[in-house]
DNA sequence: CGCCTTGTTGAATACTGTCAATACACGTGG
DNA sequence: CCACGTGTATTGACAGTATTCAACAAGGCG
């Protein structure tokens, strides 16, 4: 299987042989983590090569908000976060995962040497930003029902783009509590909304397997605008091209 | 008065004379806009040199969510957004503003020639990302009351950092409807929460002038963690230093 | 088998939104 | 100077959404 980070970066910039080697090199020291384990030492950027992880913040009274959900190929923290200040937040795995914890200094050196890698990493940062903005829209203005539908569409489409969906199904290793902390809802309410979605025939969810009956219908229920994903809208099996001219 | 973009970038990277000139050059063609006016043609990045603006998204039935609030020195859209896909969203001014609408191609050329400017711009992107994450936390897990308090703290501290606060007061050119679309609340509820904040003696708000009685008290009510702002926590008159070592 | 986590359910409560009416401020035109 | 219109702020009553609390079911694991 192709290196997940490489695949991700090539979504933004076609890389040369040497650049690809450099990227592979970065991932060389990747280590396996168990599920529900904190990752990302100070001074490193955790890159998720396989598995699921999330980024969250705790309020002083224990309330938790998840503000990032990561799949294969995702950077779990941003480059230059040390310059920008990024609040206190943690990164944890959801499932057993393969993660490369790259030293920030190493990464900076690689970017220095390979400007095109730097460019792709920057574009990646911006793509994550778009996801986050859409998340804000969901939390602020979508109903719980739409929010859930939207989340499921997003996860499914992202996983499909990295070849981790089979047909209409994908893995979704989140408890109802996790879903609540993701979407700003209580566990109980998540449960009820989930039942409604099932009753309406939009999804099936057993264990950690999510099945979407009809992506079109679900995305309409979610009021989803697929352009924010930066993926070719509804490819049937992943892999997006490289060049893409677009509205500003 | 110093160029607002320059000030912003030097928060992340000290620039040489030539670099500063290049930045000034970028802003040379800035034009004045009236309040409540759309900015940012396709293919350009709007840079706000003076005034207030916001970035928002409309759902299909007209619900609006604001997911970015800009003050002097802010980029209203991200570089490489054209590669990443960034959803459909608009940028509008809130007040009469001075904005430089820089061609993406121009900006790319400048970054090519001045890597340190590129670096600062990237760090700026990451700083905005941190703001957005905190916004997600607010929308997802803070009560309406905390959310408002948090927003007021953030705006005040950001404005103070660019020298636009006087003592405990700053400008806040937002209607209650805007505040609602910012914080995911209805106008009516915004009104009630505002009254509560006033009754509790935390803020005063007349016209577009916000006065904070005690930043410490308000930020405690907001459960605010100042590290996400990337500003020296509570400087009394703005300007932050340049070097900053920090937790990852 | 018993413990622990996760999922499910009901009832009561709290929070937030909607609707509709009224008040206020400002700028325009008479 | 005043009448009027528009946009904003405020209020009350009511409906709807979501949370809390508490209990119980189901499955995995030692």
XYZ file of C-alpha atoms (C1' of nucleotides) in Angstrom:
556
model
C 0.000 0.000 0.000
C 1.136 3.493 -0.828
C 2.436 5.751 1.895
C -0.606 7.617 3.163
C 1.191 10.900 3.656
C 2.555 10.771 0.161
C -0.856 10.135 -1.237
C -2.196 13.078 0.676
C 0.521 15.458 -0.449
C 0.184 14.461 -4.048
C -3.369 15.600 -3.891
C -1.874 19.094 -3.878
C 1.385 18.851 -5.758
C 2.918 16.248 -7.991
C 6.237 15.245 -6.484
C 9.446 14.098 -8.048
C 11.175 10.888 -7.201
C 13.554 12.602 -4.815
C 10.766 14.409 -3.053
C 8.824 11.221 -2.641
C 11.837 9.575 -1.122
C 12.186 12.436 1.317
C 8.577 12.027 2.360
C 8.987 8.294 2.801
C 12.062 9.024 4.829
C 10.070 11.191 7.196
C 7.748 8.307 7.890
C 10.521 5.809 8.374
C 10.436 5.848 12.135
C 6.693 5.383 12.447
C 5.582 3.412 15.470
C 2.449 1.500 16.344
C 0.212 2.823 19.045
C -2.660 1.158 20.789
C -6.127 2.606 20.656
C -6.988 5.385 23.108
C -3.431 6.490 23.594
C -2.017 9.978 23.716
C 0.371 10.786 20.871
C 2.533 13.741 19.916
C 5.361 14.610 22.258
C 6.329 18.245 22.562
C 8.411 19.311 19.578
C 6.983 16.716 17.223
C 4.224 16.563 14.655
C 2.263 13.317 14.740
C 1.502 12.059 11.266
C -1.139 9.386 11.104
C -0.222 6.755 8.554
C -2.878 4.294 9.487
C -5.758 4.247 11.943
C -7.923 6.931 13.493
C -7.111 9.742 15.886
C -8.598 12.971 17.157
C -7.588 16.273 18.615
C -9.505 17.729 21.513
C -9.614 20.314 24.204
C -10.839 20.031 27.759
C -12.531 22.876 29.576
C -11.718 23.395 33.186
C -14.773 21.510 34.408
C -14.113 18.497 32.233
C -16.278 19.216 29.233
C -14.518 17.920 26.153
C -14.719 19.172 22.612
C -13.150 17.268 19.777
C -12.023 19.634 17.039
C -10.203 17.370 14.687
C -10.741 13.861 13.427
C -7.844 12.252 11.620
C -7.588 9.408 9.154
C -4.688 7.911 7.209
C -2.392 10.565 5.840
C -3.426 13.379 8.163
C -1.110 15.585 10.159
C -2.478 15.758 13.681
C -0.900 19.119 14.419
C 0.148 22.016 12.292
C 3.606 23.076 11.302
C 4.557 26.434 12.844
C 2.133 25.832 15.658
C 5.031 26.654 17.932
C 5.230 30.137 16.463
C 1.534 30.754 16.355
C 0.422 29.490 19.729
C -2.239 26.888 19.444
C -3.951 26.532 22.740
C -3.757 23.516 24.932
C -5.024 20.456 23.265
C -4.277 16.812 23.114
C -4.151 14.216 20.399
C -5.259 10.639 20.999
C -5.689 7.556 18.912
C -9.092 5.987 18.553
C -7.861 2.675 17.212
C -4.538 0.906 17.018
C -2.611 3.197 14.710
C 0.627 3.695 12.896
C 1.972 7.135 13.537
C 5.180 8.874 12.578
C 6.083 11.434 15.209
C 8.295 13.716 13.214
C 10.554 16.201 14.906
C 9.556 19.727 13.998
C 13.198 20.524 13.285
C 13.448 17.588 10.903
C 10.342 18.640 9.100
C 11.576 22.203 8.787
C 14.809 20.954 7.285
C 12.990 18.821 4.740
C 10.799 21.741 3.757
C 13.840 23.928 3.381
C 15.371 21.458 1.002
C 12.167 20.643 -0.866
C 10.013 23.717 -1.401
C 7.392 21.706 -3.233
C 6.902 19.487 -0.238
C 6.540 22.619 1.842
C 3.947 23.911 -0.567
C 1.949 20.698 -0.404
C 2.107 20.714 3.376
C 0.866 24.261 3.444
C -1.992 23.433 1.091
C -2.771 20.564 3.406
C -3.005 22.970 6.318
C -5.452 25.050 4.355
C -7.511 22.000 3.430
C -7.800 21.120 7.112
C -8.860 24.659 7.761
C -11.722 24.282 5.303
C -12.881 21.186 7.140
C -12.777 23.066 10.396
C -14.792 25.955 8.992
C -17.464 23.594 7.846
C -17.429 22.166 11.331
C -18.099 25.616 12.707
C -21.043 25.934 10.355
C -22.405 22.615 11.555
C -22.053 23.444 15.217
C -23.455 26.909 14.814
C -26.261 26.514 12.379
C -27.137 22.937 11.612
C -29.620 20.964 13.680
C -28.383 17.920 15.531
C -29.892 15.731 12.852
C -28.209 17.605 10.007
C -24.982 17.731 11.949
C -24.814 13.991 12.321
C -25.720 13.441 8.707
C -23.042 15.894 7.713
C -20.411 14.259 9.839
C -21.177 10.850 8.428
C -20.942 12.153 4.885
C -17.657 13.854 5.606
C -16.071 10.845 7.224
C -17.288 8.535 4.517
C -16.046 10.746 1.710
C -12.697 11.312 3.360
C -12.213 7.632 3.933
C -13.255 6.801 0.430
C -10.698 9.274 -0.859
C -7.973 7.303 0.877
C -9.326 3.973 -0.236
C -10.766 2.957 3.081
C -14.397 2.655 2.193
C -15.972 -0.434 0.756
C -18.978 0.406 -1.317
C -21.310 2.394 0.910
C -19.631 1.394 4.129
C -16.699 2.530 6.162
C -15.223 2.198 9.580
C -16.340 4.633 12.246
C -14.635 3.769 15.514
C -16.453 6.298 17.676
C -18.603 5.711 20.726
C -21.748 7.743 21.108
C -19.917 9.762 23.695
C -17.210 10.557 21.158
C -19.846 11.562 18.653
C -21.338 13.864 21.231
C -18.032 15.538 21.970
C -17.472 15.847 18.259
C -20.785 17.472 17.478
C -21.444 19.339 20.679
C -24.257 17.094 21.889
C -24.973 14.954 24.921
C -24.582 11.220 24.662
C -28.264 10.678 25.150
C -29.192 13.025 22.390
C -26.701 11.424 20.044
C -28.402 8.143 20.691
C -31.786 9.561 19.808
C -30.655 11.306 16.671
C -28.923 8.155 15.566
C -32.122 6.217 15.932
C -33.948 8.789 13.898
C -31.382 8.545 11.130
C -31.745 4.786 11.145
C -35.513 4.949 11.197
C -35.406 7.289 8.223
C -33.337 4.718 6.405
C -30.371 7.016 5.892
C -27.733 5.012 7.671
C -27.003 1.755 9.381
C -24.526 1.631 12.200
C -23.503 -1.591 13.842
C -20.473 -1.724 15.996
C -17.964 0.527 14.368
C -19.236 0.004 10.852
C -21.149 2.809 9.214
C -23.239 2.120 6.140
C -24.791 4.905 4.172
C -27.868 3.950 2.248
C -27.549 6.686 -0.326
C -24.842 9.316 -0.152
C -26.901 11.688 -2.250
C -29.887 11.531 0.043
C -27.789 11.782 3.171
C -25.822 14.736 1.906
C -29.024 16.493 1.018
C -30.307 15.902 4.528
C -27.056 17.395 5.777
C -27.221 20.412 3.506
C -23.729 19.454 2.448
C -21.698 21.487 0.009
C -19.046 19.055 -1.214
C -16.679 21.732 -2.456
C -15.194 22.197 0.984
C -13.673 18.761 1.012
C -11.352 19.565 -1.842
C -12.100 16.141 -3.265
C -13.565 15.351 -6.604
C -17.120 15.450 -5.500
C -18.439 11.963 -5.812
C -15.728 9.730 -7.189
C -16.721 6.149 -6.829
C -13.414 4.830 -5.608
C -11.117 7.488 -4.270
C -7.940 9.009 -5.745
C -8.272 12.553 -6.945
C -6.316 14.219 -9.698
C -3.667 16.781 -9.093
C -4.281 19.917 -11.031
C -7.419 21.753 -10.227
C -8.368 25.264 -11.187
C -11.122 26.675 -9.095
C -13.093 29.661 -7.959
C -11.238 31.745 -5.445
C 0.855 54.295 11.662
C 2.664 51.102 10.813
C 1.420 48.862 8.038
C -0.948 46.455 9.736
C 0.091 43.444 7.680
C 3.714 44.093 8.440
C 2.993 44.299 12.114
C 1.146 41.038 11.939
C 3.876 39.207 10.072
C 6.570 40.451 12.377
C 4.732 38.769 15.164
C 6.043 35.552 13.621
C 9.286 36.447 11.920
C 11.572 39.454 12.070
C 11.901 40.821 8.570
C 14.719 42.588 6.815
C 14.412 45.956 5.198
C 13.924 44.437 1.752
C 11.270 42.078 2.995
C 9.423 44.866 4.675
C 9.472 46.832 1.475
C 8.049 43.864 -0.382
C 5.223 43.623 2.106
C 4.487 47.315 1.854
C 4.519 46.919 -1.883
C 1.822 44.270 -1.679
C -0.418 46.673 0.143
C 0.251 49.540 -2.203
C -2.941 49.160 -4.178
C -5.247 49.006 -1.176
C -8.649 50.548 -1.696
C -11.321 51.858 0.625
C -14.572 49.979 0.915
C -17.784 51.018 2.519
C -19.273 49.039 5.365
C -21.352 45.978 4.519
C -19.711 45.395 1.178
C -18.533 42.178 -0.377
C -14.765 42.003 -0.900
C -12.378 39.514 -2.467
C -12.739 38.916 -6.178
C -11.919 35.461 -7.461
C -8.175 34.995 -7.688
C -7.333 37.518 -4.992
C -6.651 37.427 -1.284
C -8.257 40.317 0.590
C -5.939 41.718 3.220
C -7.597 43.943 5.751
C -5.395 46.901 6.599
C -7.952 48.836 8.550
C -11.523 48.223 9.610
C -13.533 45.102 10.331
C -14.682 42.263 8.117
C -16.008 38.751 8.399
C -16.208 35.536 6.475
C -19.400 33.553 6.384
C -21.308 30.761 4.788
C -24.981 30.553 3.916
C -26.939 27.330 4.104
C -29.458 26.624 1.413
C -32.376 27.912 3.460
C -30.684 31.158 4.354
C -29.203 30.365 7.732
C -25.907 32.180 8.045
C -22.845 31.213 10.025
C -19.943 33.579 10.413
C -16.692 31.665 10.760
C -14.124 34.371 10.676
C -13.889 37.847 12.144
C -11.108 40.042 10.827
C -9.357 43.084 12.193
C -6.444 45.175 10.954
C -3.679 43.049 9.535
C -5.721 39.911 8.899
C -5.842 37.935 5.695
C -9.470 37.265 4.902
C -8.746 34.131 2.900
C -5.969 31.619 2.927
C -3.174 31.196 0.483
C -3.434 27.914 -1.431
C -7.171 27.895 -0.877
C -7.431 27.323 -4.622
C -5.547 24.059 -4.258
C -7.293 22.884 -1.167
C -10.895 23.664 -1.954
C -12.447 25.854 0.642
C -16.189 25.641 0.311
C -18.361 28.463 -0.768
C -18.103 31.412 1.462
C -18.150 35.132 1.234
C -16.208 37.945 2.823
C -17.847 41.244 3.728
C -16.799 44.382 5.496
C -18.529 45.410 8.685
C -17.281 48.981 8.666
C -15.649 51.277 6.154
C -12.352 49.505 5.586
C -9.067 49.677 3.820
C -8.346 46.448 2.028
C -5.596 45.319 -0.284
C -6.928 42.729 -2.682
C -3.758 40.995 -3.659
C -3.612 38.761 -6.695
C -2.820 35.209 -5.685
C -0.189 35.042 -8.410
C 1.478 38.177 -7.075
C 1.517 36.808 -3.594
C 2.981 33.521 -4.761
C 5.747 35.376 -6.547
C 6.578 37.408 -3.469
C 6.700 34.284 -1.360
C 8.962 32.633 -3.877
C 11.381 35.494 -3.660
C 11.132 35.970 0.094
C 10.930 32.662 1.925
C 10.786 34.379 5.280
C 7.670 36.227 4.265
C 6.215 32.908 3.177
C 7.081 31.446 6.526
C 5.409 34.278 8.386
C 2.321 33.964 6.213
C 2.150 30.284 6.919
C 2.511 30.844 10.641
C -0.285 33.348 10.294
C -2.475 30.704 8.721
C -1.796 28.427 11.653
C -2.569 31.196 14.118
C -5.939 31.704 12.463
C -6.488 28.001 12.689
C -5.987 28.133 16.440
C -8.627 30.837 16.688
C -11.005 28.732 14.685
C -10.436 25.705 16.884
C -11.247 27.696 19.936
C -14.365 28.818 18.139
C -15.334 25.191 17.674
C -14.857 24.616 21.372
C -17.090 27.570 22.139
C -19.839 26.498 19.801
C -19.713 22.904 20.890
C -19.213 23.055 24.607
C -19.589 26.510 26.047
C -22.941 27.874 27.156
C -24.319 30.920 25.387
C -23.195 33.060 28.294
C -19.645 31.718 28.267
C -19.531 31.927 24.507
C -20.335 35.615 24.474
C -17.884 36.310 27.248
C -15.260 34.394 25.336
C -15.900 36.240 22.128
C -15.645 39.590 23.842
C -12.359 38.638 25.427
C -10.969 37.426 22.154
C -11.961 40.501 20.225
C -10.694 42.802 22.902
C -7.341 41.066 23.186
C -6.875 40.896 19.434
C -7.674 44.543 19.042
C -5.416 45.492 21.878
C -2.616 43.577 20.210
C -2.941 45.810 17.177
C -3.228 48.961 19.207
C -6.924 49.455 18.712
C -8.129 49.253 22.258
C -8.231 52.172 24.641
C -7.963 51.024 28.204
C -10.724 48.527 28.750
C -12.702 49.504 25.694
C -12.687 48.676 22.041
C -14.825 48.963 19.001
C -17.267 46.152 18.262
C -19.240 47.000 15.150
C -21.609 44.029 15.293
C -25.359 43.997 15.492
C -27.036 41.462 17.725
C -27.916 39.574 14.599
C -24.250 39.423 13.650
C -23.388 38.236 17.123
C -25.969 35.518 16.765
C -24.585 34.339 13.447
C -21.142 34.435 14.969
C -21.975 32.389 18.024
C -24.724 30.160 16.685
C -27.550 31.824 18.603
C -30.785 33.550 17.739
C -30.954 37.317 17.866
C -33.392 37.238 20.714
C -31.207 35.009 22.792
C -28.170 37.177 22.114
C -30.135 40.078 23.477
C -30.939 38.225 26.675
C -27.444 36.953 27.261
C -26.107 40.435 26.702
C -28.406 41.802 29.325
C -27.271 39.147 31.722
C -23.636 40.037 31.107
C -24.429 43.672 31.736
C -26.428 42.931 34.855
C -23.525 40.874 36.152
C -21.304 43.888 35.639
C -18.957 42.135 33.239
C -19.369 44.374 30.244
C -20.922 47.552 28.989
C -21.995 47.835 25.422
C -23.327 51.028 23.970
C -23.562 51.438 20.271
C -20.528 49.762 18.854
C -18.336 50.358 21.864
C -17.523 47.452 24.093
C -16.170 48.060 27.562
C -14.914 45.233 29.680
C -15.079 45.857 33.373
C -12.329 43.439 34.258
C -10.644 41.259 31.680
C -9.585 38.766 34.316
C -13.098 38.280 35.606
C -14.592 38.083 32.130
C -12.036 35.606 30.899
C -12.696 33.435 33.905
C -16.405 33.521 33.130
C -15.515 32.464 29.601
C -13.224 29.659 30.708
C -10.656 31.227 28.466
C -7.218 29.773 27.906
C -5.189 32.682 26.554
C -2.493 30.524 25.005
C -4.532 30.003 21.868
C -4.265 33.629 20.881
C -0.542 33.445 20.413
C -0.273 36.813 22.128
C 1.634 37.663 25.214
C -1.132 36.923 27.583
C -2.058 40.172 29.199
C 0.190 42.928 27.923
C -1.247 46.263 28.808
C -0.758 47.961 25.508
C -0.285 45.585 22.631
C 2.845 44.681 20.623
C 4.152 41.253 21.246
C 7.720 40.114 20.989
C 9.011 37.931 18.234
C 10.783 34.931 19.595
C 8.720 32.563 21.611
C 9.561 29.058 22.679
C 6.597 27.044 23.701
C 5.066 23.707 24.476
C 4.310 21.697 21.380
C -19.687 -15.348 36.609
C -19.262 -10.498 37.758
C -17.337 -5.993 36.291
C -17.021 -2.377 33.164
C -18.031 0.056 29.103
C -21.407 1.203 25.806
C -25.976 1.635 24.260
C -30.983 2.519 25.261
C -35.070 4.381 27.491
C -38.283 7.501 30.188
C -39.366 11.525 32.800
C -38.451 15.951 34.297
C -36.015 20.139 33.482
C -33.416 23.659 31.348
C -31.971 26.055 27.489
C -32.781 28.231 23.153
C -35.658 29.352 19.283
C -39.856 31.323 17.097
C -43.405 34.569 16.665
C -45.258 38.843 17.315
C -45.483 43.270 19.158
C -43.286 47.395 20.737
C -39.598 50.753 21.431
C -35.654 53.454 19.757
C -32.451 55.744 16.737
C -31.225 57.609 12.629
C -31.641 59.587 8.123
C -34.815 61.187 4.398
C -38.097 64.038 2.470
C -41.729 67.226 3.212
C -39.171 71.082 12.419
C -41.792 67.058 12.003
C -43.606 62.668 9.684
C -42.077 58.512 8.003
C -39.384 54.445 6.890
C -35.818 51.346 7.887
C -32.913 48.798 10.712
C -31.851 47.529 15.391
C -32.947 46.479 20.196
C -36.175 44.739 23.616
C -39.979 42.122 25.628
C -43.412 38.390 26.551
C -45.589 34.106 25.583
C -45.032 29.799 23.763
C -42.950 25.787 21.310
C -39.240 22.920 20.464
C -34.732 21.164 21.188
C -31.380 19.252 24.073
C -29.694 18.083 28.788
C -29.784 15.760 33.113
C -30.740 12.077 36.039
C -31.663 7.515 36.756
C -32.352 2.979 35.540
C -31.641 -0.957 32.817
C -29.942 -3.938 28.795
C -26.191 -5.951 26.090
C -21.666 -7.284 25.092
C -16.668 -8.025 26.101
C -13.190 -9.507 29.195
C -10.649 -11.321 33.221
